[in-house]
CSV table of C-alpha atoms in Angstrom, one decimal:
chain,number,residue,atom,x,y,z
R,1,MET,CA,-134.1,-1.3,-29.4
R,2,ASN,CA,-134.4,-0.3,-33.1
R,3,SER,CA,-132.3,-1.5,-35.9
R,4,SER,CA,-130.3,1.7,-36.4
R,5,SER,CA,-128.8,1.4,-32.8
R,6,THR,CA,-128.1,-2.4,-33.2
R,7,ARG,CA,-126.1,-1.7,-36.4
R,8,ARG,CA,-124.1,1.0,-34.8
R,9,GLN,CA,-123.1,-1.4,-31.8
R,10,GLU,CA,-122.1,-4.0,-34.2
R,11,ALA,CA,-119.9,-1.6,-36.1
R,12,ILE,CA,-118.2,-0.5,-33.0
R,13,VAL,CA,-117.6,-4.0,-32.0
R,14,GLY,CA,-116.2,-5.0,-35.4
R,15,LEU,CA,-113.9,-2.0,-35.6
R,16,PHE,CA,-112.5,-2.9,-32.1
R,17,VAL,CA,-111.9,-6.5,-33.3
R,18,LEU,CA,-110.1,-5.2,-36.4
R,19,ILE,CA,-107.9,-2.9,-34.3
R,20,ALA,CA,-106.9,-5.7,-31.9
R,21,ALA,CA,-106.1,-8.0,-34.8
R,22,ALA,CA,-104.0,-5.3,-36.3
R,23,LEU,CA,-102.1,-4.8,-33.0
R,24,LEU,CA,-101.5,-8.5,-32.7
R,25,ILE,CA,-100.2,-8.7,-36.2
R,26,VAL,CA,-97.8,-5.8,-35.6
R,27,THR,CA,-96.6,-7.4,-32.5
R,28,VAL,CA,-95.9,-10.7,-34.0
R,29,PHE,CA,-94.0,-9.1,-36.7
R,30,THR,CA,-92.1,-7.0,-34.4
R,31,LEU,CA,-91.1,-10.0,-32.1
R,32,THR,CA,-90.0,-12.1,-35.3
R,33,GLY,CA,-87.9,-9.2,-36.5
R,34,PHE,CA,-89.8,-8.7,-39.7
R,35,PHE,CA,-89.5,-4.7,-39.4
R,36,ASN,CA,-85.7,-5.2,-38.7
R,37,ARG,CA,-84.6,-6.8,-42.0
R,38,GLY,CA,-82.4,-3.9,-42.6
R,39,ASP,CA,-80.4,-4.5,-39.4
R,40,VAL,CA,-76.9,-6.1,-39.5
R,41,LEU,CA,-76.7,-9.7,-38.4
R,42,TYR,CA,-73.9,-10.9,-36.2
R,43,ARG,CA,-73.1,-14.0,-34.0
R,44,ALA,CA,-71.3,-14.9,-30.8
R,45,PHE,CA,-70.5,-18.2,-28.8
R,46,PHE,CA,-70.9,-18.7,-25.1
R,47,LYS,CA,-70.3,-21.7,-22.8
R,48,ASN,CA,-73.3,-20.4,-21.0
R,49,ALA,CA,-76.3,-18.4,-22.6
R,50,GLY,CA,-77.2,-16.8,-19.3
R,51,GLY,CA,-81.1,-17.5,-20.0
R,52,LEU,CA,-81.2,-15.4,-23.1
R,53,ARG,CA,-84.0,-16.0,-25.7
R,54,PRO,CA,-85.0,-14.9,-29.1
R,55,GLY,CA,-86.4,-11.3,-28.7
R,56,ALA,CA,-84.1,-10.2,-25.8
R,57,GLU,CA,-82.5,-6.8,-26.0
R,58,VAL,CA,-79.1,-6.1,-27.5
R,59,ARG,CA,-77.3,-3.0,-26.1
R,60,TYR,CA,-74.2,-1.1,-27.2
R,61,ALA,CA,-71.9,0.2,-24.4
R,62,GLY,CA,-74.9,0.5,-21.8
R,63,SER,CA,-77.1,2.4,-24.3
R,64,PRO,CA,-80.7,1.9,-24.9
R,65,PRO,CA,-81.6,-1.3,-26.9
R,66,ILE,CA,-80.1,-1.1,-30.5
R,67,GLY,CA,-81.3,-4.6,-31.7
R,68,ARG,CA,-82.6,-8.0,-30.8
R,69,ILE,CA,-81.5,-11.5,-30.4
R,70,GLU,CA,-82.7,-13.5,-33.4
R,71,ASP,CA,-82.0,-17.0,-32.3
R,72,VAL,CA,-80.3,-19.1,-29.4
R,73,ARG,CA,-79.3,-22.6,-30.2
R,74,PRO,CA,-76.5,-25.3,-29.5
R,75,ASP,CA,-73.5,-24.9,-31.9
R,76,SER,CA,-73.6,-27.6,-34.7
R,77,HIS,CA,-69.8,-27.9,-34.4
R,78,ASP,CA,-69.3,-27.9,-30.7
R,79,THR,CA,-72.1,-29.0,-28.5
R,80,SER,CA,-70.5,-27.6,-25.3
R,81,ARG,CA,-71.2,-24.0,-26.5
R,82,MET,CA,-74.3,-21.9,-27.5
R,83,GLU,CA,-74.6,-19.9,-30.6
R,84,ILE,CA,-76.4,-16.7,-30.4
R,85,THR,CA,-77.4,-14.7,-33.6
R,86,PHE,CA,-78.5,-11.1,-33.1
R,87,ARG,CA,-79.1,-8.0,-35.3
R,88,VAL,CA,-78.2,-4.4,-34.5
R,89,LYS,CA,-79.0,-1.2,-36.3
R,90,PRO,CA,-76.6,-0.6,-39.2
R,91,GLU,CA,-75.4,2.9,-37.7
R,92,ILE,CA,-74.0,1.0,-34.6
R,93,PRO,CA,-70.0,1.0,-35.0
R,94,VAL,CA,-69.4,-2.6,-34.4
R,95,LYS,CA,-65.7,-3.1,-34.8
R,96,THR,CA,-63.6,-6.3,-35.5
R,97,ASP,CA,-62.2,-6.0,-32.1
R,98,SER,CA,-65.6,-5.4,-30.3
R,99,MET,CA,-66.7,-8.1,-27.9
R,100,ALA,CA,-70.1,-9.6,-26.9
R,101,ALA,CA,-71.0,-10.0,-23.1
R,102,ILE,CA,-74.0,-11.4,-21.3
R,103,THR,CA,-74.8,-8.9,-18.5
R,104,SER,CA,-77.8,-7.1,-16.8
R,105,ASN,CA,-78.4,-3.7,-15.1
R,106,SER,CA,-79.1,-5.1,-11.7
R,107,PRO,CA,-79.1,-8.5,-10.0
R,108,LEU,CA,-83.0,-8.6,-10.2
R,109,SER,CA,-83.3,-7.6,-14.0
R,110,ASP,CA,-83.1,-9.9,-16.9
R,111,ASN,CA,-79.9,-10.4,-18.7
R,112,PHE,CA,-79.4,-8.9,-22.3
R,113,LEU,CA,-76.4,-9.1,-24.8
R,114,GLY,CA,-74.1,-6.2,-24.4
R,115,ILE,CA,-71.5,-5.2,-27.1
R,116,VAL,CA,-68.2,-3.8,-25.7
R,117,PRO,CA,-66.9,-1.1,-28.1
R,118,GLY,CA,-63.7,-1.7,-30.0
R,119,SER,CA,-60.9,0.7,-30.8
R,120,ASN,CA,-61.0,3.6,-33.0
R,121,ALA,CA,-58.4,2.2,-35.4
R,122,ALA,CA,-60.2,-1.2,-36.1
R,123,LYS,CA,-62.4,-1.6,-39.0
R,124,ARG,CA,-66.0,-2.2,-39.1
R,125,ALA,CA,-67.1,-5.8,-38.6
R,126,PRO,CA,-68.8,-7.1,-41.9
R,127,ALA,CA,-72.3,-8.6,-41.7
R,128,GLY,CA,-72.3,-12.1,-40.5
R,129,SER,CA,-69.1,-12.0,-38.9
R,130,THR,CA,-68.5,-13.7,-35.3
R,131,LEU,CA,-67.6,-11.3,-32.4
R,132,LYS,CA,-65.3,-12.5,-29.5
R,133,SER,CA,-67.2,-13.2,-26.4
R,134,ILE,CA,-66.6,-12.7,-22.6
R,135,GLU,CA,-67.7,-15.8,-20.8
R,136,TYR,CA,-70.7,-15.4,-18.6
R,137,VAL,CA,-70.5,-16.5,-15.0
R,138,GLY,CA,-73.8,-17.3,-13.3
R,139,PHE,CA,-74.9,-17.9,-9.7
R,140,GLY,CA,-74.6,-21.6,-10.5
R,141,ASP,CA,-71.0,-21.3,-11.6
R,142,LEU,CA,-70.1,-19.1,-8.4
R,143,GLU,CA,-71.8,-21.8,-6.1
R,144,ALA,CA,-69.7,-24.6,-7.8
R,145,GLU,CA,-66.5,-22.7,-7.2
R,146,ILE,CA,-67.6,-21.9,-3.6
R,147,ALA,CA,-68.3,-25.5,-3.1
R,148,ASP,CA,-64.8,-26.5,-4.5
R,149,LEU,CA,-63.3,-24.1,-2.0
R,150,GLY,CA,-65.0,-25.5,1.0
R,151,PRO,CA,-62.6,-28.3,1.8
R,152,GLU,CA,-59.6,-26.0,1.3
R,153,ALA,CA,-61.3,-23.5,3.6
R,154,LYS,CA,-61.8,-26.1,6.4
R,155,LEU,CA,-58.2,-27.2,6.1
R,156,VAL,CA,-57.1,-23.5,6.4
R,157,LEU,CA,-59.3,-23.0,9.4
R,158,ALA,CA,-57.8,-26.1,11.1
R,159,ASN,CA,-54.3,-25.0,10.6
R,160,LEU,CA,-55.2,-21.6,11.8
R,161,ASN,CA,-56.7,-23.0,14.9
R,162,GLN,CA,-53.6,-25.0,15.5
R,163,ARG,CA,-51.3,-22.0,15.1
R,164,LEU,CA,-53.7,-20.1,17.6
R,165,THR,CA,-53.3,-22.8,20.0
R,166,GLU,CA,-49.4,-22.8,19.6
R,167,LEU,CA,-49.5,-19.1,19.9
R,168,GLN,CA,-51.4,-19.2,23.1
R,169,VAL,CA,-48.9,-21.8,24.6
R,170,THR,CA,-45.9,-19.5,23.6
R,171,VAL,CA,-47.6,-16.4,25.3
R,172,VAL,CA,-48.1,-18.3,28.4
R,173,ARG,CA,-44.6,-19.4,28.5
R,174,LEU,CA,-43.2,-15.9,27.7
R,175,ASN,CA,-45.4,-14.5,30.5
R,176,ASP,CA,-44.1,-17.1,32.8
R,177,THR,CA,-40.4,-16.3,31.6
R,178,LEU,CA,-41.0,-12.5,32.3
R,179,ASN,CA,-42.6,-12.7,35.7
R,180,ASP,CA,-41.8,-9.9,38.2
R,181,LYS,CA,-39.1,-12.0,40.0
R,182,ASN,CA,-37.2,-12.7,36.7
R,183,ARG,CA,-37.6,-9.0,35.6
R,184,GLU,CA,-36.0,-7.9,38.9
R,185,ASN,CA,-33.2,-10.4,38.4
R,186,ILE,CA,-32.5,-9.1,34.8
R,187,ALA,CA,-32.6,-5.4,36.0
R,188,ALA,CA,-30.3,-6.2,38.8
R,189,SER,CA,-27.8,-8.1,36.5
R,190,LEU,CA,-27.8,-5.2,34.1
R,191,GLY,CA,-27.2,-2.8,37.0
R,192,ASN,CA,-24.1,-4.9,38.1
R,193,VAL,CA,-22.8,-5.2,34.6
R,194,ARG,CA,-23.1,-1.4,34.2
R,195,GLY,CA,-21.4,-0.8,37.5
R,196,VAL,CA,-18.5,-3.1,36.7
R,197,LEU,CA,-18.1,-1.1,33.3
R,198,GLU,CA,-18.2,2.1,34.9
R,199,GLU,CA,-15.6,1.1,37.6
R,200,ASN,CA,-13.2,-0.5,35.1
R,201,ARG,CA,-13.7,1.7,32.2
R,202,LYS,CA,-10.3,3.5,32.4
R,203,PRO,CA,-8.3,0.1,32.9
R,204,LEU,CA,-10.1,-1.5,30.1
R,205,HIS,CA,-9.5,1.4,27.8
R,206,SER,CA,-5.9,1.5,28.7
R,207,THR,CA,-5.4,-2.2,28.2
R,208,ILE,CA,-7.1,-1.9,24.6
R,209,THR,CA,-4.9,1.0,23.9
R,210,HIS,CA,-1.7,-0.8,24.9
R,211,PHE,CA,-2.8,-3.8,22.9
R,212,ASP,CA,-3.3,-1.7,19.8
R,213,ASP,CA,0.1,0.0,20.2
R,214,ALA,CA,1.7,-3.5,20.7
R,215,SER,CA,0.0,-4.7,17.5
R,216,ALA,CA,1.0,-1.6,15.5
R,217,LYS,CA,4.7,-2.1,16.6
R,218,ILE,CA,4.6,-5.8,16.0
R,219,ALA,CA,3.4,-5.5,12.5
R,220,PRO,CA,6.4,-3.4,11.0
R,221,LEU,CA,8.8,-6.0,12.9
R,222,LEU,CA,7.1,-8.9,11.3
R,223,ASP,CA,7.3,-7.1,7.7
R,224,ASP,CA,11.2,-6.4,8.3
R,225,LEU,CA,11.7,-10.1,9.4
R,226,LYS,CA,9.9,-11.3,6.3
R,227,LYS,CA,12.0,-9.0,4.1
R,228,THR,CA,15.1,-10.0,5.9
R,229,SER,CA,14.3,-13.8,5.3
R,230,ALA,CA,13.5,-13.1,1.6
R,231,ASP,CA,17.0,-11.4,1.1
R,232,ALA,CA,18.8,-14.1,2.9
R,233,GLN,CA,17.0,-16.7,0.8
R,234,LYS,CA,18.0,-14.7,-2.4
R,235,ALA,CA,21.6,-14.5,-1.1
R,236,ILE,CA,21.7,-18.2,-0.4
R,237,ASN,CA,20.4,-19.1,-3.9
R,238,THR,CA,23.1,-16.9,-5.5
R,239,LEU,CA,25.7,-18.5,-3.2
R,240,GLU,CA,24.7,-22.0,-4.0
R,241,GLY,CA,25.0,-21.4,-7.7
R,242,THR,CA,28.5,-19.7,-7.4
R,243,ILE,CA,30.2,-22.3,-5.4
R,244,GLY,CA,31.3,-25.7,-6.7
R,245,GLU,CA,29.6,-29.1,-6.1
R,246,ASN,CA,32.8,-30.5,-4.5
R,247,ARG,CA,32.6,-28.1,-1.4
R,248,SER,CA,30.6,-30.2,0.9
R,249,ASP,CA,31.2,-28.2,3.9
R,250,LEU,CA,29.9,-25.0,2.4
R,251,ARG,CA,27.0,-26.9,1.1
R,252,GLN,CA,26.2,-28.3,4.6
R,253,SER,CA,26.5,-24.8,6.1
R,254,ILE,CA,24.1,-23.5,3.5
R,255,GLU,CA,21.6,-26.2,4.2
R,256,GLU,CA,21.7,-25.4,7.9
R,257,LEU,CA,21.4,-21.7,7.2
R,258,ARG,CA,18.3,-22.5,4.9
R,259,HIS,CA,16.9,-24.6,7.8
R,260,MET,CA,17.4,-21.6,10.1
R,261,LEU,CA,15.5,-19.5,7.7
R,262,ASP,CA,12.8,-21.9,7.3
R,263,THR,CA,12.4,-22.0,11.2
R,264,ALA,CA,12.4,-18.3,11.4
R,265,ASN,CA,9.7,-18.0,8.7
R,266,ASN,CA,7.6,-20.6,10.7
R,267,VAL,CA,8.0,-18.5,13.8
R,268,THR,CA,7.0,-15.2,12.0
R,269,ASP,CA,3.9,-17.0,10.6
R,270,GLN,CA,2.9,-18.3,14.0
R,271,LEU,CA,3.5,-15.0,15.6
R,272,ASP,CA,1.3,-13.4,12.8
R,273,ARG,CA,-1.4,-15.9,13.3
R,274,THR,CA,-1.2,-15.5,17.1
R,275,LEU,CA,-1.6,-11.7,16.7
R,276,ASN,CA,-4.5,-12.1,14.4
R,277,ALA,CA,-6.3,-14.7,16.6
R,278,ASN,CA,-5.8,-12.4,19.6
R,279,GLY,CA,-7.2,-9.5,17.6
R,280,GLU,CA,-10.3,-11.5,16.6
R,281,ASN,CA,-10.8,-12.8,20.2
R,282,ILE,CA,-10.5,-9.5,21.9
R,283,ASP,CA,-14.1,-9.5,22.7
R,284,ASP,CA,-13.9,-12.8,24.4
R,285,ILE,CA,-10.9,-11.6,26.4
R,286,LEU,CA,-12.8,-8.5,27.6
R,287,SER,CA,-15.8,-10.4,28.5
R,288,ASN,CA,-13.7,-12.9,30.6
R,289,PHE,CA,-11.9,-9.9,32.1
R,290,ARG,CA,-15.4,-8.4,33.0
R,291,GLN,CA,-16.6,-11.6,34.4
R,292,ALA,CA,-13.4,-12.0,36.5
R,293,SER,CA,-13.9,-8.4,37.7
R,294,GLN,CA,-17.4,-9.0,38.7
R,295,ASN,CA,-16.7,-12.4,40.6
R,296,LEU,CA,-13.8,-10.3,42.5
R,297,ARG,CA,-16.2,-7.6,43.3
R,298,GLN,CA,-18.9,-10.0,44.7
R,299,PHE,CA,-16.0,-11.9,46.6
R,300,THR,CA,-14.8,-8.6,48.1
R,301,GLU,CA,-18.5,-7.5,48.9
R,302,THR,CA,-18.8,-10.9,50.7
R,303,LEU,CA,-15.8,-10.6,52.8
R,304,LYS,CA,-16.8,-7.0,53.9
R,305,GLN,CA,-20.3,-8.3,55.1
R,306,ARG,CA,-19.1,-11.8,56.3
R,307,PRO,CA,-15.5,-12.0,57.0
R,308,TYR,CA,-16.0,-14.9,59.1
R,309,THR,CA,-16.6,-17.2,56.0
R,310,LEU,CA,-12.8,-17.2,55.6
R,311,LEU,CA,-12.7,-19.4,58.8
R,312,ARG,CA,-16.0,-21.2,58.9
R,313,SER,CA,-18.9,-21.9,56.4
R,314,ALA,CA,-21.8,-20.9,58.7
R,315,LEU,CA,-22.9,-18.0,60.9
R,316,PRO,CA,-21.3,-18.0,64.3
R,317,PRO,CA,-23.8,-19.3,67.2
R,318,PRO,CA,-25.7,-16.5,69.0
R,319,HIS,CA,-24.1,-15.5,72.3
R,320,LEU,CA,-26.5,-15.7,75.2
R,321,PRO,CA,-25.7,-13.6,78.3
R,322,GLY,CA,-24.5,-15.9,81.2
R,323,LYS,CA,-23.4,-18.7,78.9
R,324,VAL,CA,-19.9,-19.5,77.7
R,325,PRO,CA,-20.0,-20.1,73.9
R,326,LYS,CA,-18.9,-23.7,73.1
R,327,PRO,CA,-15.6,-23.9,71.0
R,328,ASP,CA,-16.0,-25.2,67.3
């Protein structure tokens, strides 16, 4: 190998080394943000940094990256939260009511810092200002909440199992109550009630009509009696003021008349209360009347089918040919 080819190879290797060194320097400056010194600096505070690190992406409303995170460190004034400083391009409209949130495009992708746009009426946030943050909820936080819900879920399941057991007992009792025999009895009872109502519809309607007519006639009579009593009381008061104190016989007569009026008022009130009570209890009276009609109907049917029950409580003995029945 001659010297010219050796120099050519050395020159190529040297050029390759220079190119690799230049790319390394550019990468280092890019990661440290040296080329982004014109970007605007902001900060935000989070309880959980969500695994963010310096150099992570910053996105605005789901857009492509518009900046990088510069530093992630604990807050010097509150050690329970993390301070994240980041830079964005100056043309990004970060407003005073914009918010910072830690999010990702999918469950398997890395987290990035997203900026939620603010309102159009809000002013631009000055450089170095602190944006409000939306707290990040990670898988660890979800696991802790699920673990806290475990005892309550067990209690709810135990109560649910108890209610299901009670429901099964109730269903069994209901099925036992509504068996075929009871359903037949209920249907027969409803048929008997319907038959009694159909047979006694006209008498019941006539009785109710007569009761309404009597009530309508008694009400004016009570009003007239009350009016007469009031007029008599007024006359007694006038007469009592007119006569002298020395007429003991008249005074005694007036007292007796007053007593009679009080008695009449009491009788009127009692009659009024009786009328109201009968009006309110008309349903009970009709129910008792229906029950009595049904009992009478059953008794009549019994007499038609077994008239011997009026004389004896059991069936007569069977009569056999050639034998004389024994007397009871």
